[in-house]
PDB file of C-alpha atoms in Angstrom:
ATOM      1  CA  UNK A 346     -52.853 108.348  49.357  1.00 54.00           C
ATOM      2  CA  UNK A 347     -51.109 109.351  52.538  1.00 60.00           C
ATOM      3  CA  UNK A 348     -49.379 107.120  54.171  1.00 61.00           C
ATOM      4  CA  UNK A 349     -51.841 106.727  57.401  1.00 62.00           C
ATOM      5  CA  UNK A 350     -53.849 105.054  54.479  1.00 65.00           C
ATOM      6  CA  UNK A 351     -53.166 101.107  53.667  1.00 70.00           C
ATOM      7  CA  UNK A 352     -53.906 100.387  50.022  1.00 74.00           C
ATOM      8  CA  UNK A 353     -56.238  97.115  50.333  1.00 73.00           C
ATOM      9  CA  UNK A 354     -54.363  94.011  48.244  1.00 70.00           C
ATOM     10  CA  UNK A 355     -56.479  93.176  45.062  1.00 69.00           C
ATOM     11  CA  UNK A 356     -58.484  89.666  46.508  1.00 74.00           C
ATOM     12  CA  UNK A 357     -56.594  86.254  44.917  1.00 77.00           C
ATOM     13  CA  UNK A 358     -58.553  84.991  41.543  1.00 82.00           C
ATOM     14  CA  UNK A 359     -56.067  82.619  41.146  1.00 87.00           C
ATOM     15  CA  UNK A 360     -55.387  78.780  42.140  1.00 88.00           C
ATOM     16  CA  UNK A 361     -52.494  77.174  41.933  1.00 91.00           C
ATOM     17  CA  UNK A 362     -52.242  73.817  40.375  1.00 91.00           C
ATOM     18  CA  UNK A 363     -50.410  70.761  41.447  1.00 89.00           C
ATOM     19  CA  UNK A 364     -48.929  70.949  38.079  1.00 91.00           C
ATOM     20  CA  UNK A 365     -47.667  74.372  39.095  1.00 91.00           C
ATOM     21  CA  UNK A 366     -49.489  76.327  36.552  1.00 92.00           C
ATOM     22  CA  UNK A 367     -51.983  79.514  37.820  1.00 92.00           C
ATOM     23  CA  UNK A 368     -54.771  79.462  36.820  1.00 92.00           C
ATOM     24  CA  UNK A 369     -57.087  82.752  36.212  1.00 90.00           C
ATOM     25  CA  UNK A 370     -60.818  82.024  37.551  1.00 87.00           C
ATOM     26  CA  UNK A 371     -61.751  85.556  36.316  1.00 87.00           C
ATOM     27  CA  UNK A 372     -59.620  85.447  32.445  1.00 91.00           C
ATOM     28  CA  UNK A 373     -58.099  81.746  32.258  1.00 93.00           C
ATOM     29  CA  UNK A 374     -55.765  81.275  29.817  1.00 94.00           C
ATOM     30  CA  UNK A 375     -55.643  77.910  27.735  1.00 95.00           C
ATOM     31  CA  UNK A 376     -52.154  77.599  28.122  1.00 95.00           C
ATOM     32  CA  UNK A 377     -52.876  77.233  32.176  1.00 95.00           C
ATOM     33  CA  UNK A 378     -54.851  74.441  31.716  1.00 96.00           C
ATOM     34  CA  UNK A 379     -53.421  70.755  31.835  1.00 97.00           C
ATOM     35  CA  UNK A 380     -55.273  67.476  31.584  1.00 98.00           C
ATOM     36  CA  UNK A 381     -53.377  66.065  34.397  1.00 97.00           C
ATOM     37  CA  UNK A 382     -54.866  68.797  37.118  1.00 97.00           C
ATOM     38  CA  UNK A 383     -58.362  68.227  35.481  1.00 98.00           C
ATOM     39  CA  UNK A 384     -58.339  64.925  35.782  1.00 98.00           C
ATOM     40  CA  UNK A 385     -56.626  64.593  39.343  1.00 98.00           C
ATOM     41  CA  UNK A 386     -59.908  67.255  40.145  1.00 97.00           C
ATOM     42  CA  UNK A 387     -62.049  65.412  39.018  1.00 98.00           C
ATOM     43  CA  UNK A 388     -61.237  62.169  40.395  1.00 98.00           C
ATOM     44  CA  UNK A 389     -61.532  63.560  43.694  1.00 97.00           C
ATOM     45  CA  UNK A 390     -64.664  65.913  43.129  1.00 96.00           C
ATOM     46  CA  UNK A 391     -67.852  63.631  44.108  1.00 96.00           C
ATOM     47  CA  UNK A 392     -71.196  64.294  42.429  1.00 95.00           C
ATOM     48  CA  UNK A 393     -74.206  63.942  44.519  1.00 93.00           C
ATOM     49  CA  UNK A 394     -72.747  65.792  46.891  1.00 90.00           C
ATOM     50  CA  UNK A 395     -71.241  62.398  48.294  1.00 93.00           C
ATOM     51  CA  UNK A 396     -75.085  61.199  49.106  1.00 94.00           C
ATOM     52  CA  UNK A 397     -74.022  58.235  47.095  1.00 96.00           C
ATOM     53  CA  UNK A 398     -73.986  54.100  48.316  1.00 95.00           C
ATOM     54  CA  UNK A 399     -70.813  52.264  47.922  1.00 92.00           C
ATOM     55  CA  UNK A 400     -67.462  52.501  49.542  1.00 93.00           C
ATOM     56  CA  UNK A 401     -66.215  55.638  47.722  1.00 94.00           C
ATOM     57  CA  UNK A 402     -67.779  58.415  46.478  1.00 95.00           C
ATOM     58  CA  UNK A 403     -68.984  58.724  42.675  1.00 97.00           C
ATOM     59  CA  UNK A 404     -66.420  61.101  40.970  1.00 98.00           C
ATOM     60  CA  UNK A 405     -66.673  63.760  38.156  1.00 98.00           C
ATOM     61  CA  UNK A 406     -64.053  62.041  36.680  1.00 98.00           C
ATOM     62  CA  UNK A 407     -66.510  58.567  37.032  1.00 98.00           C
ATOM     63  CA  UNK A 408     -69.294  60.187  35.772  1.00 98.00           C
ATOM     64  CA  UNK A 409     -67.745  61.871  32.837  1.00 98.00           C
ATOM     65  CA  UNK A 410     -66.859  58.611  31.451  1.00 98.00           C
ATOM     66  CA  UNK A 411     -70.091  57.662  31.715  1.00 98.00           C
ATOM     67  CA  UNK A 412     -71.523  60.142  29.671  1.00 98.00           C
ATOM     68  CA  UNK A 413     -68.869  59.851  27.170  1.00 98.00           C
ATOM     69  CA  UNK A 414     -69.800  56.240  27.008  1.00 98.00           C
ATOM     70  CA  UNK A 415     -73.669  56.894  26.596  1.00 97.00           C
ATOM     71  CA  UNK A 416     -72.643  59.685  23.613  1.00 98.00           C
ATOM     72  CA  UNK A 417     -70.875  56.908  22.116  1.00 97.00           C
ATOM     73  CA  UNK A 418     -74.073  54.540  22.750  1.00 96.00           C
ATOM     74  CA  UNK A 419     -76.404  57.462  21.376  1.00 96.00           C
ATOM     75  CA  UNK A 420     -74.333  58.176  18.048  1.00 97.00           C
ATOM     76  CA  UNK A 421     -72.206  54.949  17.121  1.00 96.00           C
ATOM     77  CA  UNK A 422     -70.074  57.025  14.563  1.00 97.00           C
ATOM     78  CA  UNK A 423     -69.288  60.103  16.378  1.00 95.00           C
ATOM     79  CA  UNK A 424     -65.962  61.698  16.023  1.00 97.00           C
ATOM     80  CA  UNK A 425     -62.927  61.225  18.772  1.00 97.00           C
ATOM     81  CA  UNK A 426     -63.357  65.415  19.064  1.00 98.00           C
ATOM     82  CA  UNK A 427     -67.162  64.983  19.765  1.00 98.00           C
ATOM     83  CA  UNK A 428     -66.673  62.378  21.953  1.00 98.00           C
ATOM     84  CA  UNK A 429     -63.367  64.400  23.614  1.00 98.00           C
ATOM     85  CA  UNK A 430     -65.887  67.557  24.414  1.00 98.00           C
ATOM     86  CA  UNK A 431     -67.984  64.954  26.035  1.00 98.00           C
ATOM     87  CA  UNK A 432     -65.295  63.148  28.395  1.00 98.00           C
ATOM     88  CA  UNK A 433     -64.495  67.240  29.145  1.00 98.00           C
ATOM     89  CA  UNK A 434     -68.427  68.756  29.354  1.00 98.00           C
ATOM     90  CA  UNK A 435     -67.938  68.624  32.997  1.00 97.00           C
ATOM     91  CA  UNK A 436     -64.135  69.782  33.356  1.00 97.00           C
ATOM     92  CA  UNK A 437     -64.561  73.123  34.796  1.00 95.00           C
ATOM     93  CA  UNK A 438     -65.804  71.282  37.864  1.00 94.00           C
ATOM     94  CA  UNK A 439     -61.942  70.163  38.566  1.00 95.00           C
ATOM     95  CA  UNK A 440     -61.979  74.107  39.724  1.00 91.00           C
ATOM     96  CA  UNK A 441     -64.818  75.211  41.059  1.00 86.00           C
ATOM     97  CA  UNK A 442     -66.663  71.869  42.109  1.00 83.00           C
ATOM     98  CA  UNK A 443     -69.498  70.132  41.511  1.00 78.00           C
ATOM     99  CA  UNK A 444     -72.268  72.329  43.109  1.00 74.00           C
ATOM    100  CA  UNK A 445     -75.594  70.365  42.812  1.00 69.00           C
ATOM    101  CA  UNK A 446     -78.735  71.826  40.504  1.00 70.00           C
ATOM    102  CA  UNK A 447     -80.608  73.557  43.588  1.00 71.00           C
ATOM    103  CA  UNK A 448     -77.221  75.393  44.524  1.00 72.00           C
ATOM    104  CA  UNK A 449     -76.225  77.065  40.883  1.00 69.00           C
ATOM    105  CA  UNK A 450     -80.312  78.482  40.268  1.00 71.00           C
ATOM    106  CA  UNK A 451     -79.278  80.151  43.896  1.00 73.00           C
ATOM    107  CA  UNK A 452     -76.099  81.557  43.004  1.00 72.00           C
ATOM    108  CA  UNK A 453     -77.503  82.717  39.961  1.00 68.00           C
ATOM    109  CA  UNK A 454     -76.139  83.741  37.161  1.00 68.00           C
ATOM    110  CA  UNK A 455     -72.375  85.028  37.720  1.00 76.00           C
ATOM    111  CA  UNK A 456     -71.447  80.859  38.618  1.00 77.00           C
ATOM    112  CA  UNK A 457     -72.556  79.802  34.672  1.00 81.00           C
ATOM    113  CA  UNK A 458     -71.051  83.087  33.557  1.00 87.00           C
ATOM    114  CA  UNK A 459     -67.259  81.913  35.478  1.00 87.00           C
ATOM    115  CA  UNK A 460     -68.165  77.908  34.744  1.00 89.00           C
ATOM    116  CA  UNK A 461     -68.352  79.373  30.397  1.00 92.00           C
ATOM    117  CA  UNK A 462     -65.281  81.382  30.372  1.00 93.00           C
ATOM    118  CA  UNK A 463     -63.189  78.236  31.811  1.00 95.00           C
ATOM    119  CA  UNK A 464     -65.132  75.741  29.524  1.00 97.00           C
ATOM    120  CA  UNK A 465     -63.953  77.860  26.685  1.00 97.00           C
ATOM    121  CA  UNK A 466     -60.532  77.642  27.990  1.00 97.00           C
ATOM    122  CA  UNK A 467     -60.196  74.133  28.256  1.00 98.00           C
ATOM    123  CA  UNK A 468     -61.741  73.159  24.569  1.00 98.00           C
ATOM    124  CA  UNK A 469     -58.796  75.223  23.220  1.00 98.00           C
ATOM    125  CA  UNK A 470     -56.396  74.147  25.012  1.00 97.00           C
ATOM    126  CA  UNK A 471     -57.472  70.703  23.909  1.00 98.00           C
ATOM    127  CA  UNK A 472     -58.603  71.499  20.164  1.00 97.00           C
ATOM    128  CA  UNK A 473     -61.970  71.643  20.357  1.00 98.00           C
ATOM    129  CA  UNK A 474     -64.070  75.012  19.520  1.00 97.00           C
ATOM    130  CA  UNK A 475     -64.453  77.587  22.266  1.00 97.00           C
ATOM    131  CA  UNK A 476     -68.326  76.744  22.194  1.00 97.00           C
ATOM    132  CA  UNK A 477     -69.256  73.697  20.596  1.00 97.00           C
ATOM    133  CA  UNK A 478     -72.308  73.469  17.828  1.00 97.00           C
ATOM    134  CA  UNK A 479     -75.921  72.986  19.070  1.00 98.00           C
ATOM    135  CA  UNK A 480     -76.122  69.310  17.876  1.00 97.00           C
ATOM    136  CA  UNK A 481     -73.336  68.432  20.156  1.00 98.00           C
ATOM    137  CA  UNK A 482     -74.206  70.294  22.956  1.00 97.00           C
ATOM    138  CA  UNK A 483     -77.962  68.754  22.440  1.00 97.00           C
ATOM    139  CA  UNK A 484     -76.034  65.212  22.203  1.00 98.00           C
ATOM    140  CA  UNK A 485     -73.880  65.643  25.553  1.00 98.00           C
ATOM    141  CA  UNK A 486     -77.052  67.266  27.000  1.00 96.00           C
ATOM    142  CA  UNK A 487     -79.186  63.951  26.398  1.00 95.00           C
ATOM    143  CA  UNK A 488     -76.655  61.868  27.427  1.00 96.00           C
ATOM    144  CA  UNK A 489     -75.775  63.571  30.982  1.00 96.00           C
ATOM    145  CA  UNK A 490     -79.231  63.526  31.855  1.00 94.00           C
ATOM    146  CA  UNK A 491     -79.341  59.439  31.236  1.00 95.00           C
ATOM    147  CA  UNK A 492     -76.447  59.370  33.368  1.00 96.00           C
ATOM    148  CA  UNK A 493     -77.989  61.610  35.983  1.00 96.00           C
ATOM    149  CA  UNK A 494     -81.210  59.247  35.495  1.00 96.00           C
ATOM    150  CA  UNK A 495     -79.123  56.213  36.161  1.00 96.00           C
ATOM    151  CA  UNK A 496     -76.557  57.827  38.821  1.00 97.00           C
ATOM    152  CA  UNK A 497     -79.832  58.978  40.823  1.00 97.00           C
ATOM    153  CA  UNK A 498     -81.545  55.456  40.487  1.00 97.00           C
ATOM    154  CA  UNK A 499     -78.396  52.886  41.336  1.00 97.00           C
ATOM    155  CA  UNK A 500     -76.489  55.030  43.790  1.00 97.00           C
ATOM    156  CA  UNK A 501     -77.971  58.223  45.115  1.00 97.00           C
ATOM    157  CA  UNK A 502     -81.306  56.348  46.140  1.00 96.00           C
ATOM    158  CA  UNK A 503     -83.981  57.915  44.154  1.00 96.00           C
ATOM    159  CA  UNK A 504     -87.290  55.489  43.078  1.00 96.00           C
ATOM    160  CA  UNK A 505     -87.095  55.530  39.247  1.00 93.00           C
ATOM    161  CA  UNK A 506     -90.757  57.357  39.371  1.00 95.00           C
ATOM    162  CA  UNK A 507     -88.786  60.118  40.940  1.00 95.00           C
ATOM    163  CA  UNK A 508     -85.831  60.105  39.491  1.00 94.00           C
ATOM    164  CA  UNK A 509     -88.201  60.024  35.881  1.00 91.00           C
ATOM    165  CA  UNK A 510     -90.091  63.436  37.175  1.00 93.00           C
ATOM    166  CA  UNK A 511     -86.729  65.109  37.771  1.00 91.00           C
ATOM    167  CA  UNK A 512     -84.472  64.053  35.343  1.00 88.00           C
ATOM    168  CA  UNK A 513     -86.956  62.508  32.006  1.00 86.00           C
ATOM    169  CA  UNK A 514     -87.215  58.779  32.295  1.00 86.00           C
ATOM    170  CA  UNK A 515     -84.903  57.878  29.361  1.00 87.00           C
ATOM    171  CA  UNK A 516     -86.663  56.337  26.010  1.00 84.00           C
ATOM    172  CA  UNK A 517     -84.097  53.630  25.299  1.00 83.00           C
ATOM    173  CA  UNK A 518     -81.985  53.366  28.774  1.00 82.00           C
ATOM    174  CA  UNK A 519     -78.319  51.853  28.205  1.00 85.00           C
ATOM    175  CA  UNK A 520     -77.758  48.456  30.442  1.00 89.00           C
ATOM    176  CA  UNK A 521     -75.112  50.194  32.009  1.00 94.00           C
ATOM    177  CA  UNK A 522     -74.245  49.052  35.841  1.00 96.00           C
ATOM    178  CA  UNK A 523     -72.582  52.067  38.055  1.00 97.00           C
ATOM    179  CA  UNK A 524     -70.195  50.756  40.744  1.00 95.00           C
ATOM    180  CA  UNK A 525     -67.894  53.915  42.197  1.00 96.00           C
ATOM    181  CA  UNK A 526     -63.953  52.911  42.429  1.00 97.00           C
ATOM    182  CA  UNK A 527     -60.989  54.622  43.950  1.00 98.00           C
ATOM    183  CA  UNK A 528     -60.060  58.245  43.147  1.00 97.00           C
ATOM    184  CA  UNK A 529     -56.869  56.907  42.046  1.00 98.00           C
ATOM    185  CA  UNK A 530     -58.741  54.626  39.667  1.00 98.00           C
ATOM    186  CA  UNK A 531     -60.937  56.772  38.779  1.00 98.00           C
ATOM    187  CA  UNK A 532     -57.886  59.150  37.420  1.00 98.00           C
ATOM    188  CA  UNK A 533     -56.372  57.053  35.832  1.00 98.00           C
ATOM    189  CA  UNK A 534     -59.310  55.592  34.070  1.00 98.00           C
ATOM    190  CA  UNK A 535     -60.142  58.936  32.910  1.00 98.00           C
ATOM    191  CA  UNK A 536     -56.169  59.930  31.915  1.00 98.00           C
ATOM    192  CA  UNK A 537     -56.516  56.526  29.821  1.00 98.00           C
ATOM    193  CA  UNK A 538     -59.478  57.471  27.878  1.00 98.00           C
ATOM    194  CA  UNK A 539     -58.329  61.306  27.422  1.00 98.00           C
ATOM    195  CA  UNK A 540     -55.448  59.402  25.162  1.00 98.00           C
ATOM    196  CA  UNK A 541     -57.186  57.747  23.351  1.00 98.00           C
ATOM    197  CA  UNK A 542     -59.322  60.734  21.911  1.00 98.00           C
ATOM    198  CA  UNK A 543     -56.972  63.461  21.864  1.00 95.00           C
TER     199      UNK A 543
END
């Protein structure tokens, strides 16, 4: 290279946590990830895309709860590590967001591709398998979609005919009422439960 020439600086794959780890979005490393920035993410992450009634916005954080609750509903005697890869199915979100259906089928394929390599990141760093067995992917599956079901029908607006055609009216819906709270709250709430499994 002469040096007329300026070399171009590799782009930033990086982000910097509040915890002051890096992490990797390309090749993260389990020992960058820490509950604390996952759950502070999520707490402040809205699903929905914030189209949601009530004074704050639904949070990842909120809704991962939620599902770990229905898993719980769905399977009575599930283990605290099943139920631990449920409160965490949605954790890469606390980095890249929670883009909405529609959004990831455009983006295609190299978003799930980034979205798997940090899900396998996080379940090590918190004990669980890099990819968890069918059954329990199946489970969590079931369960975010009764979530989704509920979130669509009690907050984002959707008639429960519609919200059935998109989302599968559930057999044997939990009596579950939604009601959004603080991000603070919503942290914390989730920090609580993370204890208690892990």
């Amino acid at each position: 290279m002469n040096k007329n020439q300026k070399s171009t600086p590799a782009p930033r794959a990086w982000q910097r946590m509040l915890s002051g780890r890096r992490l990797d979005l390309l090749d993260p490393s389990p020992l960058d990830v820490e509950i604390e920035d996952i759950a502070l993410g999520l707490s402040r992450e809205v699903r929905w895309n914030g189209q949601t009634i009530g004074e704050w916005g639904y949070s990842i954080a909120e809704h991962s709860l939620l599902v770990e609750e229905i898993v719980g509903l769905l399977k009575p005697d599930c283990s605290k590590q099943d139920r631990l890869a449920a409160l965490l199915h949605d954790a890469p979100e606390y980095v890249i967001g929670d883009l909405i259906t529609p959004f990831k089928y455009a983006i295609g394929s190299s978003y799930k591709e980034l979205e798997n390599r940090l899900m396998e990141a996080i379940h090590v760093s918190f004990g669980l398998p890099a990819n968890l067995p069918d059954r329990l992917n199946k489970l969590i599956k079931r369960a975010d979609r009764m979530a989704a079901y509920l979130e669509a029908t009690q907050l984002a607006g959707f008639s429960d005919p519609e919200a059935g055609k998109i989302f599968g009216k559930p057999r044997a819906l939990p009596n579950i009422r939604i009601t959004p709270i603080p991000p603070q709250k919503a942290q914390e709430t989730f920090m609580k439960r993370f204890r208690q499994l892990y």
